[in-house]
PDB file of N, CA, C and O in Angstrom:
ATOM      1  N   MET A 287      33.206  11.265  47.933  1.00 63.00           N
ATOM      2  CA  MET A 287      31.785  11.262  47.923  1.00 63.00           C
ATOM      3  C   MET A 287      31.201   9.897  48.261  1.00 63.00           C
ATOM      4  O   MET A 287      31.750   8.939  47.740  1.00 63.00           O
ATOM      5  N   ALA A 288      30.302   9.789  49.272  1.00 78.00           N
ATOM      6  CA  ALA A 288      29.728   8.547  49.534  1.00 78.00           C
ATOM      7  C   ALA A 288      28.590   7.982  48.577  1.00 78.00           C
ATOM      8  O   ALA A 288      27.953   8.893  47.945  1.00 78.00           O
ATOM      9  N   LEU A 289      28.201   6.825  48.694  1.00 84.00           N
ATOM     10  CA  LEU A 289      27.198   6.368  47.901  1.00 84.00           C
ATOM     11  C   LEU A 289      25.716   6.888  48.507  1.00 84.00           C
ATOM     12  O   LEU A 289      25.627   7.064  49.677  1.00 84.00           O
ATOM     13  N   ASP A 290      24.937   7.167  47.609  1.00 88.00           N
ATOM     14  CA  ASP A 290      23.586   7.752  47.928  1.00 88.00           C
ATOM     15  C   ASP A 290      22.827   6.779  48.819  1.00 88.00           C
ATOM     16  O   ASP A 290      22.666   5.584  48.334  1.00 88.00           O
ATOM     17  N   PRO A 291      22.272   7.044  49.945  1.00 89.00           N
ATOM     18  CA  PRO A 291      21.530   6.082  50.754  1.00 89.00           C
ATOM     19  C   PRO A 291      20.240   5.519  49.943  1.00 89.00           C
ATOM     20  O   PRO A 291      19.995   4.364  50.052  1.00 89.00           O
ATOM     21  N   GLN A 292      19.649   6.156  49.083  1.00 94.00           N
ATOM     22  CA  GLN A 292      18.585   5.703  48.271  1.00 94.00           C
ATOM     23  C   GLN A 292      19.087   4.600  47.244  1.00 94.00           C
ATOM     24  O   GLN A 292      18.338   3.570  47.069  1.00 94.00           O
ATOM     25  N   LEU A 293      20.295   4.805  46.784  1.00 92.00           N
ATOM     26  CA  LEU A 293      20.876   3.736  46.013  1.00 92.00           C
ATOM     27  C   LEU A 293      21.136   2.514  46.757  1.00 92.00           C
ATOM     28  O   LEU A 293      20.930   1.401  46.292  1.00 92.00           O
ATOM     29  N   LEU A 294      21.698   2.717  47.987  1.00 91.00           N
ATOM     30  CA  LEU A 294      21.974   1.492  48.821  1.00 91.00           C
ATOM     31  C   LEU A 294      20.740   0.729  49.083  1.00 91.00           C
ATOM     32  O   LEU A 294      20.807  -0.470  49.223  1.00 91.00           O
ATOM     33  N   ASP A 295      19.605   1.395  49.150  1.00 93.00           N
ATOM     34  CA  ASP A 295      18.377   0.752  49.517  1.00 93.00           C
ATOM     35  C   ASP A 295      17.920  -0.144  48.403  1.00 93.00           C
ATOM     36  O   ASP A 295      17.242  -1.207  48.689  1.00 93.00           O
ATOM     37  N   ILE A 296      18.219   0.102  47.230  1.00 96.00           N
ATOM     38  CA  ILE A 296      17.702  -0.635  46.060  1.00 96.00           C
ATOM     39  C   ILE A 296      18.784  -1.608  45.446  1.00 96.00           C
ATOM     40  O   ILE A 296      18.335  -2.587  44.681  1.00 96.00           O
ATOM     41  N   LEU A 297      20.008  -1.398  45.799  1.00 96.00           N
ATOM     42  CA  LEU A 297      21.038  -2.414  45.332  1.00 96.00           C
ATOM     43  C   LEU A 297      20.837  -3.771  45.919  1.00 96.00           C
ATOM     44  O   LEU A 297      20.464  -4.007  47.029  1.00 96.00           O
ATOM     45  N   ALA A 298      21.078  -4.755  45.032  1.00 98.00           N
ATOM     46  CA  ALA A 298      20.945  -6.271  45.423  1.00 98.00           C
ATOM     47  C   ALA A 298      22.018  -6.993  44.856  1.00 98.00           C
ATOM     48  O   ALA A 298      22.500  -6.562  43.885  1.00 98.00           O
ATOM     49  N   CYS A 299      22.210  -8.267  45.361  1.00 98.00           N
ATOM     50  CA  CYS A 299      23.201  -9.124  44.807  1.00 98.00           C
ATOM     51  C   CYS A 299      22.880  -9.511  43.304  1.00 98.00           C
ATOM     52  O   CYS A 299      21.570  -9.775  43.122  1.00 98.00           O
ATOM     53  N   PRO A 300      23.625  -9.458  42.430  1.00 97.00           N
ATOM     54  CA  PRO A 300      23.336  -9.818  40.964  1.00 97.00           C
ATOM     55  C   PRO A 300      23.084 -11.298  40.708  1.00 97.00           C
ATOM     56  O   PRO A 300      22.647 -11.640  39.708  1.00 97.00           O
ATOM     57  N   ASP A 301      23.335 -12.173  41.704  1.00 97.00           N
ATOM     58  CA  ASP A 301      22.996 -13.504  41.554  1.00 97.00           C
ATOM     59  C   ASP A 301      21.508 -13.751  41.531  1.00 97.00           C
ATOM     60  O   ASP A 301      20.835 -12.860  41.909  1.00 97.00           O
ATOM     61  N   THR A 302      21.146 -14.984  41.389  1.00 97.00           N
ATOM     62  CA  THR A 302      19.620 -15.278  41.158  1.00 97.00           C
ATOM     63  C   THR A 302      18.967 -14.985  42.331  1.00 97.00           C
ATOM     64  O   THR A 302      17.637 -14.726  42.269  1.00 97.00           O
ATOM     65  N   HIS A 303      19.457 -15.049  43.609  1.00 96.00           N
ATOM     66  CA  HIS A 303      18.649 -14.754  44.751  1.00 96.00           C
ATOM     67  C   HIS A 303      18.402 -13.439  45.125  1.00 96.00           C
ATOM     68  O   HIS A 303      17.494 -12.996  45.805  1.00 96.00           O
ATOM     69  N   HIS A 304      19.120 -12.435  44.550  1.00 97.00           N
ATOM     70  CA  HIS A 304      18.938 -10.920  44.641  1.00 97.00           C
ATOM     71  C   HIS A 304      18.796 -10.565  46.052  1.00 97.00           C
ATOM     72  O   HIS A 304      18.030  -9.668  46.450  1.00 97.00           O
ATOM     73  N   ALA A 305      19.686 -11.106  46.898  1.00 98.00           N
ATOM     74  CA  ALA A 305      19.618 -10.679  48.343  1.00 98.00           C
ATOM     75  C   ALA A 305      20.200  -9.267  48.530  1.00 98.00           C
ATOM     76  O   ALA A 305      20.827  -8.699  47.710  1.00 98.00           O
ATOM     77  N   PRO A 306      19.766  -8.552  49.625  1.00 97.00           N
ATOM     78  CA  PRO A 306      20.221  -7.222  49.926  1.00 97.00           C
ATOM     79  C   PRO A 306      21.763  -7.332  50.219  1.00 97.00           C
ATOM     80  O   PRO A 306      22.317  -8.327  50.609  1.00 97.00           O
ATOM     81  N   LEU A 307      22.341  -6.123  50.153  1.00 97.00           N
ATOM     82  CA  LEU A 307      23.774  -5.906  50.309  1.00 97.00           C
ATOM     83  C   LEU A 307      23.939  -5.066  51.530  1.00 97.00           C
ATOM     84  O   LEU A 307      23.190  -4.072  51.848  1.00 97.00           O
ATOM     85  N   THR A 308      25.047  -5.359  52.355  1.00 96.00           N
ATOM     86  CA  THR A 308      25.455  -4.486  53.457  1.00 96.00           C
ATOM     87  C   THR A 308      26.651  -3.687  52.967  1.00 96.00           C
ATOM     88  O   THR A 308      27.518  -4.124  52.322  1.00 96.00           O
ATOM     89  N   HIS A 309      26.765  -2.449  53.319  1.00 96.00           N
ATOM     90  CA  HIS A 309      27.793  -1.459  52.910  1.00 96.00           C
ATOM     91  C   HIS A 309      28.838  -1.339  54.126  1.00 96.00           C
ATOM     92  O   HIS A 309      28.491  -1.127  55.145  1.00 96.00           O
ATOM     93  N   ASP A 310      30.093  -1.471  53.602  1.00 96.00           N
ATOM     94  CA  ASP A 310      31.148  -1.190  54.543  1.00 96.00           C
ATOM     95  C   ASP A 310      31.820   0.039  54.023  1.00 96.00           C
ATOM     96  O   ASP A 310      32.612  -0.074  53.006  1.00 96.00           O
ATOM     97  N   GLU A 311      31.641   1.178  54.617  1.00 94.00           N
ATOM     98  CA  GLU A 311      31.989   2.439  54.082  1.00 94.00           C
ATOM     99  C   GLU A 311      33.578   2.476  54.026  1.00 94.00           C
ATOM    100  O   GLU A 311      34.254   3.035  53.141  1.00 94.00           O
ATOM    101  N   GLN A 312      34.150   2.082  55.191  1.00 95.00           N
ATOM    102  CA  GLN A 312      35.681   2.231  55.287  1.00 95.00           C
ATOM    103  C   GLN A 312      36.408   1.125  54.267  1.00 95.00           C
ATOM    104  O   GLN A 312      37.349   1.603  53.646  1.00 95.00           O
ATOM    105  N   ALA A 313      35.792   0.019  54.073  1.00 96.00           N
ATOM    106  CA  ALA A 313      36.521  -0.888  53.147  1.00 96.00           C
ATOM    107  C   ALA A 313      36.076  -0.570  51.731  1.00 96.00           C
ATOM    108  O   ALA A 313      36.604  -1.221  50.831  1.00 96.00           O
ATOM    109  N   GLN A 314      35.021   0.210  51.582  1.00 96.00           N
ATOM    110  CA  GLN A 314      34.507   0.527  50.281  1.00 96.00           C
ATOM    111  C   GLN A 314      34.138  -0.808  49.530  1.00 96.00           C
ATOM    112  O   GLN A 314      34.378  -1.145  48.432  1.00 96.00           O
ATOM    113  N   THR A 315      33.225  -1.555  50.282  1.00 97.00           N
ATOM    114  CA  THR A 315      32.752  -2.922  49.621  1.00 97.00           C
ATOM    115  C   THR A 315      31.239  -2.911  50.058  1.00 97.00           C
ATOM    116  O   THR A 315      30.691  -2.205  50.852  1.00 97.00           O
ATOM    117  N   LEU A 316      30.566  -3.805  49.258  1.00 97.00           N
ATOM    118  CA  LEU A 316      29.178  -4.192  49.463  1.00 97.00           C
ATOM    119  C   LEU A 316      29.246  -5.776  49.618  1.00 97.00           C
ATOM    120  O   LEU A 316      29.851  -6.410  48.839  1.00 97.00           O
ATOM    121  N   THR A 317      28.613  -6.229  50.639  1.00 98.00           N
ATOM    122  CA  THR A 317      28.506  -7.702  50.909  1.00 98.00           C
ATOM    123  C   THR A 317      27.133  -8.228  50.884  1.00 98.00           C
ATOM    124  O   THR A 317      26.322  -7.719  51.346  1.00 98.00           O
ATOM    125  N   CYS A 318      27.020  -9.396  50.082  1.00 98.00           N
ATOM    126  CA  CYS A 318      25.656 -10.010  50.116  1.00 98.00           C
ATOM    127  C   CYS A 318      25.349 -10.665  51.306  1.00 98.00           C
ATOM    128  O   CYS A 318      26.257 -11.366  51.961  1.00 98.00           O
ATOM    129  N   THR A 319      24.108 -10.431  51.826  1.00 97.00           N
ATOM    130  CA  THR A 319      23.740 -11.023  53.067  1.00 97.00           C
ATOM    131  C   THR A 319      23.387 -12.555  52.914  1.00 97.00           C
ATOM    132  O   THR A 319      23.153 -13.120  53.967  1.00 97.00           O
ATOM    133  N   GLU A 320      23.270 -13.070  51.727  1.00 97.00           N
ATOM    134  CA  GLU A 320      23.043 -14.523  51.538  1.00 97.00           C
ATOM    135  C   GLU A 320      24.189 -15.312  51.131  1.00 97.00           C
ATOM    136  O   GLU A 320      24.428 -16.304  51.906  1.00 97.00           O
ATOM    137  N   CYS A 321      24.892 -14.895  50.194  1.00 97.00           N
ATOM    138  CA  CYS A 321      25.988 -15.773  49.574  1.00 97.00           C
ATOM    139  C   CYS A 321      27.378 -15.369  50.152  1.00 97.00           C
ATOM    140  O   CYS A 321      28.312 -16.022  50.027  1.00 97.00           O
ATOM    141  N   GLY A 322      27.467 -14.146  50.714  1.00 98.00           N
ATOM    142  CA  GLY A 322      28.690 -13.538  51.248  1.00 98.00           C
ATOM    143  C   GLY A 322      29.662 -13.013  50.346  1.00 98.00           C
ATOM    144  O   GLY A 322      30.779 -12.654  50.572  1.00 98.00           O
ATOM    145  N   ARG A 323      29.318 -13.002  49.036  1.00 98.00           N
ATOM    146  CA  ARG A 323      30.175 -12.336  47.990  1.00 98.00           C
ATOM    147  C   ARG A 323      30.407 -10.874  48.330  1.00 98.00           C
ATOM    148  O   ARG A 323      29.576 -10.228  48.911  1.00 98.00           O
ATOM    149  N   VAL A 324      31.663 -10.420  48.155  1.00 98.00           N
ATOM    150  CA  VAL A 324      32.098  -9.099  48.414  1.00 98.00           C
ATOM    151  C   VAL A 324      32.328  -8.396  47.146  1.00 98.00           C
ATOM    152  O   VAL A 324      33.112  -8.769  46.319  1.00 98.00           O
ATOM    153  N   PHE A 325      31.545  -7.217  46.948  1.00 98.00           N
ATOM    154  CA  PHE A 325      31.816  -6.441  45.676  1.00 98.00           C
ATOM    155  C   PHE A 325      32.514  -5.141  46.048  1.00 98.00           C
ATOM    156  O   PHE A 325      32.042  -4.456  47.095  1.00 98.00           O
ATOM    157  N   GLU A 326      33.425  -4.775  45.345  1.00 97.00           N
ATOM    158  CA  GLU A 326      34.159  -3.466  45.508  1.00 97.00           C
ATOM    159  C   GLU A 326      33.397  -2.242  45.015  1.00 97.00           C
ATOM    160  O   GLU A 326      32.501  -2.436  44.178  1.00 97.00           O
ATOM    161  N   ILE A 327      33.691  -1.168  45.581  1.00 96.00           N
ATOM    162  CA  ILE A 327      33.245   0.129  45.206  1.00 96.00           C
ATOM    163  C   ILE A 327      34.360   1.007  44.658  1.00 96.00           C
ATOM    164  O   ILE A 327      35.273   1.192  45.470  1.00 96.00           O
ATOM    165  N   ARG A 328      34.439   1.325  43.368  1.00 95.00           N
ATOM    166  CA  ARG A 328      35.578   1.946  42.868  1.00 95.00           C
ATOM    167  C   ARG A 328      35.201   3.389  42.262  1.00 95.00           C
ATOM    168  O   ARG A 328      34.217   3.447  41.590  1.00 95.00           O
ATOM    169  N   ASP A 329      35.855   4.348  42.907  1.00 92.00           N
ATOM    170  CA  ASP A 329      35.389   5.765  42.516  1.00 92.00           C
ATOM    171  C   ASP A 329      33.951   5.964  42.624  1.00 92.00           C
ATOM    172  O   ASP A 329      33.227   6.503  41.779  1.00 92.00           O
ATOM    173  N   ASP A 330      33.347   5.491  43.763  1.00 90.00           N
ATOM    174  CA  ASP A 330      31.984   5.674  44.068  1.00 90.00           C
ATOM    175  C   ASP A 330      31.031   4.964  43.215  1.00 90.00           C
ATOM    176  O   ASP A 330      29.812   5.184  43.125  1.00 90.00           O
ATOM    177  N   ILE A 331      31.570   3.912  42.491  1.00 93.00           N
ATOM    178  CA  ILE A 331      30.640   3.118  41.635  1.00 93.00           C
ATOM    179  C   ILE A 331      30.799   1.648  42.131  1.00 93.00           C
ATOM    180  O   ILE A 331      31.800   1.132  42.069  1.00 93.00           O
ATOM    181  N   PRO A 332      29.522   1.112  42.445  1.00 96.00           N
ATOM    182  CA  PRO A 332      29.559  -0.362  42.899  1.00 96.00           C
ATOM    183  C   PRO A 332      29.768  -1.165  41.637  1.00 96.00           C
ATOM    184  O   PRO A 332      29.201  -1.082  40.635  1.00 96.00           O
ATOM    185  N   ILE A 333      30.733  -2.113  41.832  1.00 97.00           N
ATOM    186  CA  ILE A 333      31.068  -3.094  40.826  1.00 97.00           C
ATOM    187  C   ILE A 333      30.405  -4.367  41.144  1.00 97.00           C
ATOM    188  O   ILE A 333      30.890  -5.249  41.831  1.00 97.00           O
ATOM    189  N   LEU A 334      29.141  -4.581  40.572  1.00 97.00           N
ATOM    190  CA  LEU A 334      28.347  -5.641  40.844  1.00 97.00           C
ATOM    191  C   LEU A 334      28.425  -6.810  39.748  1.00 97.00           C
ATOM    192  O   LEU A 334      27.412  -7.265  39.262  1.00 97.00           O
ATOM    193  N   LEU A 335      29.660  -7.180  39.362  1.00 98.00           N
ATOM    194  CA  LEU A 335      29.879  -8.206  38.596  1.00 98.00           C
ATOM    195  C   LEU A 335      30.246  -9.498  39.287  1.00 98.00           C
ATOM    196  O   LEU A 335      31.192  -9.476  40.096  1.00 98.00           O
ATOM    197  N   LEU A 336      29.687 -10.624  39.064  1.00 97.00           N
ATOM    198  CA  LEU A 336      29.854 -11.865  39.776  1.00 97.00           C
ATOM    199  C   LEU A 336      31.334 -12.253  39.505  1.00 97.00           C
ATOM    200  O   LEU A 336      31.851 -12.770  40.456  1.00 97.00           O
ATOM    201  N   ASP A 337      31.872 -12.079  38.334  1.00 97.00           N
ATOM    202  CA  ASP A 337      33.205 -12.425  38.031  1.00 97.00           C
ATOM    203  C   ASP A 337      34.280 -11.733  38.772  1.00 97.00           C
ATOM    204  O   ASP A 337      35.442 -12.161  38.955  1.00 97.00           O
ATOM    205  N   GLU A 338      33.951 -10.569  39.270  1.00 96.00           N
ATOM    206  CA  GLU A 338      34.903  -9.699  40.016  1.00 96.00           C
ATOM    207  C   GLU A 338      34.643  -9.684  41.563  1.00 96.00           C
ATOM    208  O   GLU A 338      35.408  -9.073  42.280  1.00 96.00           O
ATOM    209  N   ALA A 339      33.647 -10.446  41.931  1.00 97.00           N
ATOM    210  CA  ALA A 339      33.413 -10.571  43.412  1.00 97.00           C
ATOM    211  C   ALA A 339      34.359 -11.347  44.055  1.00 97.00           C
ATOM    212  O   ALA A 339      35.012 -12.314  43.553  1.00 97.00           O
ATOM    213  N   ARG A 340      34.483 -11.220  45.397  1.00 95.00           N
ATOM    214  CA  ARG A 340      35.502 -12.023  46.211  1.00 95.00           C
ATOM    215  C   ARG A 340      34.636 -12.945  47.122  1.00 95.00           C
ATOM    216  O   ARG A 340      33.614 -12.734  47.367  1.00 95.00           O
TER     217      ARG A 340
END
């Protein structure tokens, strides 16, 4: 199951700049457009924790 497009529209980086995220469906990741942090999607749940970002 893929992430809901409406959810993708409202998700933002959890850092103070709250920049939009880009979705890579094949890699199952979300990438911040400002700081470049990469957040994993596990079992269709975005893991938006700064400590777990790459």
